[in-house]
Amino acid sequence: MSSWRLPLEVCEDIIDHIPPRHILTSPVIFGISGDRRPPGHLTYRRDLCACALTCRSWVPRTRIKLFCYVLLNSPKSGQAFVEAISASPELGWYIQCLSIGTSHNRYQVKRPSEGWIYKVIQALPPITPNLHYLEYCNLPFPHPIFIALSAQFVTVKSLHLNSMRGDTPRRLAQILSAFKNVKELTITDPRFERDLIGRDFYYGRAQRPVNLNLVLGRDVDADRYNLHELLIKSGLCGSLRKLSLEINKSQYPLLDSLVPHCSRTLRVLFISFPSRVAEESSLTFFHILRLMGLSHSKIEHLSVAIPTREPIIDICDNMDDLPSSLVTLRLDTGMPFPKYSSSWAGVKRCHVSDSVLAGDRFPKLRSVELRFRDLVDVRVKERSPKRRSHKRSPSPVEPSGWNLSTKTEEALRSADRKGVFKDIFPNLYSKGLLWCGHWTPSVPQSVIFCVSGEKKWESRLTTRYEDL
């Protein structure tokens, strides 16, 4: 009895219609795969390689998907890539996105040589006419040859500089001036050996990018580098569209000086506060809004992650501090979903904010997302006196006050069945704008559940900052 198989036409349609999201999460990694592997990339690559070996007519179909996004993160992968391109130069036509560099490790004393990167860059430009996305990760700019080679990428429209290293910001200015046709620039965690001087940064005659995205982690000392002065004096604030900050104490000047200068162009704002910083500074949600003066800005997507115990209360006070152009409002909390009820004392305050958010002041508002942390995996060890090594250590116990056996998703479902969200936010609930969900530190994307509207409990991946 023959096994059941799909028709060839159906298989070809499946290969041709692989979503771009799956392509970008499954890059070709030549040689040894490094630490920057996206999850699930091996599955798609293995399946596409099997398709290429199954039928000769499928080879060009699979090549388009396999070489759409190429990731090079080691000397071995760079050498394998150069050999493959030299043997088959037509493969360069399929490359649309390219990421070059090593994984960043601040504790690494001896860094590997970057000589292989020059060979890759030197061999690429003539054979990659469709390359529009280029990412440099954890690379230095010590030599003018690097700048000259980078200037050959005339087709690049989107440039990403991730954890770049240099002695002064002049190196950063030189690499920006080399790309003449860049329309979107993303700078993530820049690191310089010497303190920044505002006049040391000269952008050159290159065309300014239409969209500038700035991502700063908690390890970046913004006060030492004077990043707010750097961006203001260089004129890059006029292009800033996305801003992501993982706040530490040194980055407070970015809130009260940088954001007001970018209020006309800024559209996406993502702010995250570690629990220790939030406790020391006693910041609340609307303290941040007042500090930045966002009421007159044109921000469309606002996401604030602050570990507060009352996330619903935080959006109830001083609604006038929110910009009227909001499309998405997302609040992340470091606490699990609390046991709210219809007799909760803060219901009246929530009714006021509910009527404002669902009213005429926010005509473009499409969703209000509340995300609670999932503490199912948390374990705390009990202190015990010293014992001999042959005896077992005490087993983990649950900390008092947490019910670790109840998942956050089940708590949200139970609250919705009891009508808690309908009582707290009646207007948002009736219009289908209220979303709730949970997030886990080990999972890059959390799940948001719709607790209102016709599409009830339809799970979806929450909108990532990079996709906005």
XYZ file of C-alpha atoms in Angstrom:
468
model
C 0.000 0.000 0.000
C 1.536 3.317 -1.066
C 1.925 6.120 1.476
C -0.147 9.275 1.093
C 1.675 12.244 -0.451
C 0.818 15.812 -1.329
C 0.713 16.802 -5.003
C 3.811 18.564 -6.310
C 1.840 21.724 -7.040
C 0.773 21.969 -3.398
C 4.349 21.478 -2.167
C 5.607 24.185 -4.513
C 2.941 26.597 -3.293
C 3.971 25.894 0.307
C 7.611 26.686 -0.482
C 6.696 29.846 -2.391
C 4.401 31.179 0.342
C 6.619 30.825 3.409
C 5.887 33.987 5.427
C 8.687 36.572 5.644
C 8.524 36.315 9.435
C 9.633 32.682 9.211
C 12.416 33.595 6.801
C 13.812 36.286 9.075
C 13.787 33.900 12.042
C 15.595 31.156 10.117
C 18.789 32.651 8.650
C 21.478 30.675 6.883
C 24.372 30.167 9.291
C 27.532 28.966 7.620
C 29.895 26.817 9.640
C 29.523 26.787 13.407
C 26.396 28.453 14.710
C 26.982 31.060 17.403
C 25.067 32.567 20.293
C 22.872 34.813 18.143
C 20.801 31.980 16.720
C 17.109 32.856 16.516
C 14.858 30.151 17.994
C 13.506 27.667 15.488
C 15.933 28.516 12.699
C 17.205 24.941 12.310
C 13.751 23.540 11.541
C 13.104 25.789 8.557
C 16.609 25.433 7.204
C 16.519 21.633 7.505
C 13.171 21.400 5.727
C 14.235 23.711 2.906
C 17.494 21.816 2.402
C 15.521 18.568 2.199
C 13.283 20.139 -0.450
C 16.322 21.199 -2.480
C 17.655 17.619 -2.450
C 14.282 16.095 -3.325
C 13.617 17.680 -6.705
C 15.909 19.561 -9.081
C 13.176 22.036 -10.017
C 12.831 23.007 -6.353
C 16.452 24.167 -6.043
C 15.857 27.772 -7.218
C 12.708 27.994 -5.072
C 14.524 26.947 -1.923
C 17.573 29.109 -2.651
C 15.403 32.218 -2.639
C 14.218 31.355 0.866
C 17.491 30.001 2.232
C 19.652 32.940 1.195
C 17.150 35.672 1.968
C 18.777 36.313 5.362
C 22.417 35.353 5.980
C 24.049 35.428 9.415
C 27.854 35.355 9.744
C 29.148 35.245 13.310
C 32.522 33.458 13.283
C 35.680 33.147 11.141
C 34.633 29.658 10.081
C 31.204 30.816 8.948
C 32.766 33.728 7.056
C 35.217 31.454 5.257
C 32.478 28.993 4.312
C 30.338 31.831 3.013
C 33.129 33.307 0.861
C 33.848 29.870 -0.616
C 30.163 29.318 -1.428
C 29.830 32.740 -3.055
C 33.040 32.283 -5.050
C 31.841 28.923 -6.392
C 28.308 30.176 -7.199
C 28.214 33.986 -7.592
C 24.532 33.847 -8.558
C 23.688 33.159 -4.906
C 24.398 36.799 -4.134
C 21.240 37.811 -5.993
C 19.108 36.103 -3.328
C 20.663 37.892 -0.335
C 18.370 40.603 1.010
C 19.409 40.768 4.680
C 22.945 40.305 6.000
C 24.223 40.257 9.573
C 27.987 40.309 10.203
C 29.766 40.247 13.536
C 30.440 38.354 16.708
C 28.379 37.799 19.815
C 28.937 40.495 22.407
C 30.515 39.340 25.666
C 31.712 42.107 27.951
C 33.582 39.608 30.152
C 35.644 38.283 27.262
C 39.271 39.343 27.738
C 40.684 38.296 24.366
C 38.482 39.021 21.388
C 38.744 37.022 18.160
C 40.341 38.593 15.119
C 38.048 40.535 12.790
C 40.189 39.951 9.688
C 37.628 37.568 8.188
C 35.052 40.375 8.216
C 37.117 42.437 5.758
C 37.250 39.493 3.360
C 33.478 39.057 3.496
C 32.757 42.750 2.945
C 35.269 42.928 0.096
C 33.622 40.016 -1.749
C 29.995 41.056 -1.299
C 29.009 44.383 -2.952
C 29.445 43.475 -6.667
C 27.242 40.355 -6.368
C 24.528 41.524 -3.957
C 22.332 43.957 -5.922
C 19.239 43.182 -3.810
C 20.814 43.717 -0.378
C 18.752 46.275 1.550
C 19.308 45.298 5.214
C 22.788 45.291 6.782
C 23.674 44.694 10.418
C 27.072 45.099 12.085
C 27.338 43.430 15.502
C 30.071 44.106 18.043
C 32.616 45.387 15.534
C 35.331 48.042 15.873
C 36.107 50.758 13.340
C 39.900 50.956 13.575
C 40.905 51.259 9.928
C 39.807 53.484 7.016
C 39.673 50.398 4.776
C 36.565 49.300 6.647
C 34.896 52.625 5.874
C 35.855 52.431 2.202
C 34.541 48.886 1.878
C 31.281 49.771 3.612
C 30.709 52.654 1.188
C 30.284 50.119 -1.629
C 26.915 48.981 -0.231
C 24.925 51.503 -2.256
C 21.722 49.429 -2.170
C 21.465 49.285 1.634
C 18.387 51.131 2.909
C 18.321 49.878 6.509
C 21.509 49.938 8.614
C 21.741 48.406 12.094
C 24.772 49.059 14.330
C 24.635 46.718 17.306
C 27.123 47.141 20.202
C 29.653 49.015 18.101
C 33.066 49.727 19.622
C 35.344 52.671 18.949
C 37.648 55.212 20.548
C 35.535 58.316 19.812
C 32.176 58.996 18.162
C 34.070 60.233 15.109
C 34.352 56.607 14.025
C 30.592 56.281 14.237
C 30.154 59.449 12.198
C 32.465 58.107 9.495
C 30.540 54.877 9.070
C 27.259 56.800 8.898
C 28.665 59.070 6.200
C 29.767 56.054 4.156
C 26.194 54.879 3.558
C 24.670 57.419 1.185
C 21.241 55.848 0.637
C 20.320 54.702 4.143
C 16.726 55.544 5.050
C 16.544 53.778 8.404
C 19.282 53.696 11.033
C 19.241 51.668 14.250
C 21.921 52.198 16.913
C 21.970 49.691 19.772
C 24.206 50.064 22.839
C 27.146 52.071 21.390
C 30.391 51.796 23.364
C 33.321 54.206 23.222
C 36.636 54.130 25.031
C 36.758 57.872 25.687
C 34.133 60.322 26.838
C 32.101 61.943 24.133
C 32.495 65.546 23.052
C 29.545 67.061 21.224
C 31.581 68.832 18.547
C 33.580 65.655 17.887
C 30.559 64.158 16.132
C 30.162 65.275 12.540
C 27.550 63.553 10.461
C 29.055 64.572 7.123
C 27.229 65.278 3.880
C 25.398 61.983 3.808
C 21.635 62.119 3.640
C 20.035 61.837 7.045
C 18.006 58.683 7.617
C 14.261 59.064 7.551
C 13.865 56.848 10.609
C 16.374 56.703 13.454
C 15.949 53.987 16.082
C 17.931 54.188 19.314
C 18.116 51.204 21.680
C 20.061 51.585 24.927
C 20.461 48.791 27.469
C 21.064 49.091 31.165
C 24.839 48.594 30.699
C 25.239 51.776 28.641
C 26.412 54.701 30.750
C 24.534 57.515 29.028
C 25.749 60.130 31.498
C 29.390 59.345 30.816
C 28.925 59.283 27.063
C 26.648 62.387 26.973
C 24.437 60.650 24.446
C 21.672 63.220 24.781
C 24.080 66.036 23.852
C 25.509 63.921 21.051
C 22.120 63.376 19.421
C 20.899 66.926 19.952
C 24.027 68.690 18.620
C 24.422 66.343 15.674
C 20.866 66.968 14.511
C 19.916 63.289 14.637
C 17.008 64.080 16.957
C 15.097 65.337 13.954
C 15.062 61.771 12.596
C 14.386 59.828 15.795
C 11.273 57.693 15.304
C 11.762 54.771 17.700
C 13.331 54.992 21.138
C 13.895 52.024 23.429
C 15.443 52.592 26.843
C 16.258 50.101 29.574
C 16.652 52.720 32.241
C 19.419 53.003 34.784
C 20.274 56.045 36.884
C 22.651 57.474 34.286
C 19.959 57.564 31.610
C 17.604 59.967 33.396
C 18.969 62.935 31.346
C 17.682 61.179 28.234
C 14.131 61.405 29.565
C 13.979 65.103 30.390
C 16.265 66.471 27.632
C 16.264 64.126 24.649
C 12.595 63.165 24.413
C 11.240 66.761 24.312
C 13.559 67.520 21.363
C 12.160 64.482 19.522
C 8.491 65.005 20.342
C 7.588 65.940 16.755
C 9.111 62.874 15.105
C 8.977 60.233 17.855
C 6.312 57.601 17.175
C 7.338 54.547 19.212
C 8.551 54.743 22.813
C 9.532 51.669 24.816
C 10.760 52.166 28.388
C 11.769 49.419 30.798
C 12.693 49.891 34.450
C 14.475 47.142 36.389
C 12.892 46.431 39.759
C 15.875 47.739 41.722
C 15.899 51.081 39.892
C 12.152 51.504 40.280
C 12.277 50.831 44.017
C 15.164 53.233 44.596
C 13.646 56.056 42.565
C 10.004 55.430 43.617
C 8.874 56.125 40.062
C 5.324 55.567 38.899
C 3.884 55.432 35.432
C 2.758 59.031 35.272
C 5.907 60.346 36.932
C 7.648 59.140 33.777
C 5.133 60.823 31.504
C 5.443 64.137 33.331
C 9.230 63.901 33.295
C 9.246 63.488 29.528
C 6.378 65.852 28.745
C 4.568 63.545 26.336
C 1.165 65.199 26.497
C 1.883 67.308 23.383
C 3.862 64.667 21.483
C 2.711 62.527 18.547
C 3.625 59.146 19.997
C 1.449 56.343 18.631
C 2.816 53.290 20.445
C 3.728 53.630 24.117
C 5.007 50.742 26.209
C 6.163 51.114 29.804
C 7.506 48.189 31.823
C 7.672 49.166 35.475
C 7.410 46.728 38.410
C 4.449 48.177 40.254
C 1.973 46.407 42.467
C -1.082 48.214 41.108
C -0.805 48.372 37.298
C -4.501 49.113 36.829
C -4.384 51.969 39.325
C -1.410 53.499 37.465
C -3.448 54.278 34.362
C -6.256 55.879 36.369
C -4.564 59.098 37.494
C -3.802 62.170 35.390
C -4.987 60.888 32.020
C -4.184 64.285 30.489
C -0.475 63.369 30.497
C -1.055 60.796 27.743
C -0.672 61.916 24.106
C -3.944 62.037 22.184
C -2.342 60.308 19.168
C -2.030 56.955 20.977
C -2.830 53.820 19.001
C -1.416 51.225 21.401
C -0.895 51.563 25.148
C 0.925 48.714 26.875
C 1.755 48.373 30.552
C 4.037 45.616 31.826
C 4.253 44.841 35.507
C 6.669 42.724 37.476
C 3.867 41.373 39.650
C 1.506 38.457 38.988
C -2.167 38.966 38.285
C -3.813 40.050 41.557
C -7.164 38.890 42.826
C -9.410 41.750 41.766
C -13.138 41.615 42.355
C -16.169 43.748 41.553
C -16.077 45.132 45.110
C -12.508 46.347 44.711
C -11.877 49.795 46.208
C -10.295 51.212 43.033
C -13.218 50.489 40.719
C -14.441 54.110 40.683
C -10.997 55.416 39.704
C -10.814 52.851 36.914
C -14.229 53.943 35.650
C -12.906 57.484 35.207
C -9.874 56.363 33.184
C -12.045 53.928 31.239
C -14.392 56.691 30.109
C -11.443 58.893 29.095
C -9.577 56.193 27.144
C -12.717 55.100 25.320
C -13.872 58.688 24.721
C -13.200 61.297 22.079
C -9.787 62.350 23.429
C -8.145 59.201 22.005
C -9.839 58.676 18.618
C -7.028 56.461 17.243
C -6.741 54.120 20.234
C -6.988 50.487 19.156
C -5.806 48.482 22.138
C -4.941 48.800 25.817
C -2.684 45.939 26.909
C -2.024 44.919 30.514
C 0.670 42.296 30.954
C 1.397 40.520 34.224
C 4.487 38.538 35.040
C 4.195 34.771 35.223
C 5.876 33.545 38.412
C 5.243 29.837 37.919
C 8.950 29.035 37.517
C 10.102 31.005 40.574
C 11.616 28.958 43.393
C 13.159 30.143 46.669
C 15.499 28.026 48.765
C 15.098 28.003 52.505
C 18.138 28.832 54.620
C 19.364 25.965 56.720
C 22.343 25.297 59.020
C 25.495 23.756 57.594
C 25.254 20.038 57.030
C 27.566 17.328 55.890
C 28.148 16.980 52.182
C 26.640 13.475 51.991
C 23.231 14.738 53.055
C 20.741 16.232 50.675
C 20.126 19.952 50.574
C 16.618 21.125 51.449
C 14.114 21.102 48.597
C 12.833 24.401 47.221
C 9.767 25.793 48.922
C 7.188 28.237 47.698
C 7.584 31.789 48.998
C 4.757 33.053 51.123
C 2.174 35.121 49.316
C 2.488 33.472 45.875
C 0.366 30.680 44.505
C 2.858 29.126 42.125
C 0.530 26.330 41.060
C -1.927 28.738 39.425
C -0.845 30.032 36.041
C -1.440 33.615 35.079
C -3.417 32.608 32.016
C -5.849 30.593 34.125
C -6.236 33.512 36.518
C -7.074 35.833 33.621
C -9.636 33.415 32.248
C -11.220 33.036 35.647
C -11.381 36.806 36.138
C -13.024 37.272 32.753
C -15.619 34.585 33.457
C -16.504 36.349 36.683
C -16.936 39.634 34.832
C -14.070 41.414 36.602
C -12.746 43.209 33.510
C -16.251 44.111 32.396
C -16.908 45.765 35.759
C -13.569 47.595 35.935
C -13.374 48.817 32.311
C -16.932 48.684 30.901
C -16.343 51.017 27.923
C -13.064 49.457 26.783
C -14.616 46.036 27.266
C -17.660 46.805 25.130
C -15.537 48.268 22.301
C -13.155 45.317 22.249
C -10.065 47.397 23.071
C -8.958 45.650 26.267
C -6.233 43.021 26.122
C -4.604 41.205 29.021
C -1.865 38.644 29.149
C 1.285 37.385 30.803
C 4.975 37.387 30.109
C 7.871 35.203 31.220
C 11.489 36.427 31.407
C 12.768 33.317 29.596
C 10.337 33.744 26.672
C 11.186 36.523 24.169
C 7.558 37.070 23.157
C 4.607 36.919 25.508
C 1.031 35.997 24.702
C -1.763 38.540 24.900
C -5.383 37.426 25.233
C -8.358 39.492 24.207
C -10.736 39.700 27.151
C -13.334 41.757 25.307
C -15.053 41.920 21.956
C -16.251 39.223 19.585
C -12.865 37.483 19.128
C -12.695 36.388 22.702
C -9.629 34.494 23.909
C -7.985 34.512 20.511
C -4.306 34.287 21.425
C -1.732 36.236 19.462
C 1.886 37.234 19.813
C 2.138 40.684 21.264
C 3.433 43.350 18.922
C 7.199 43.505 19.172
C 9.004 46.790 19.425
C 11.061 45.966 16.335
C 7.916 45.490 14.210
C 6.324 48.851 15.037
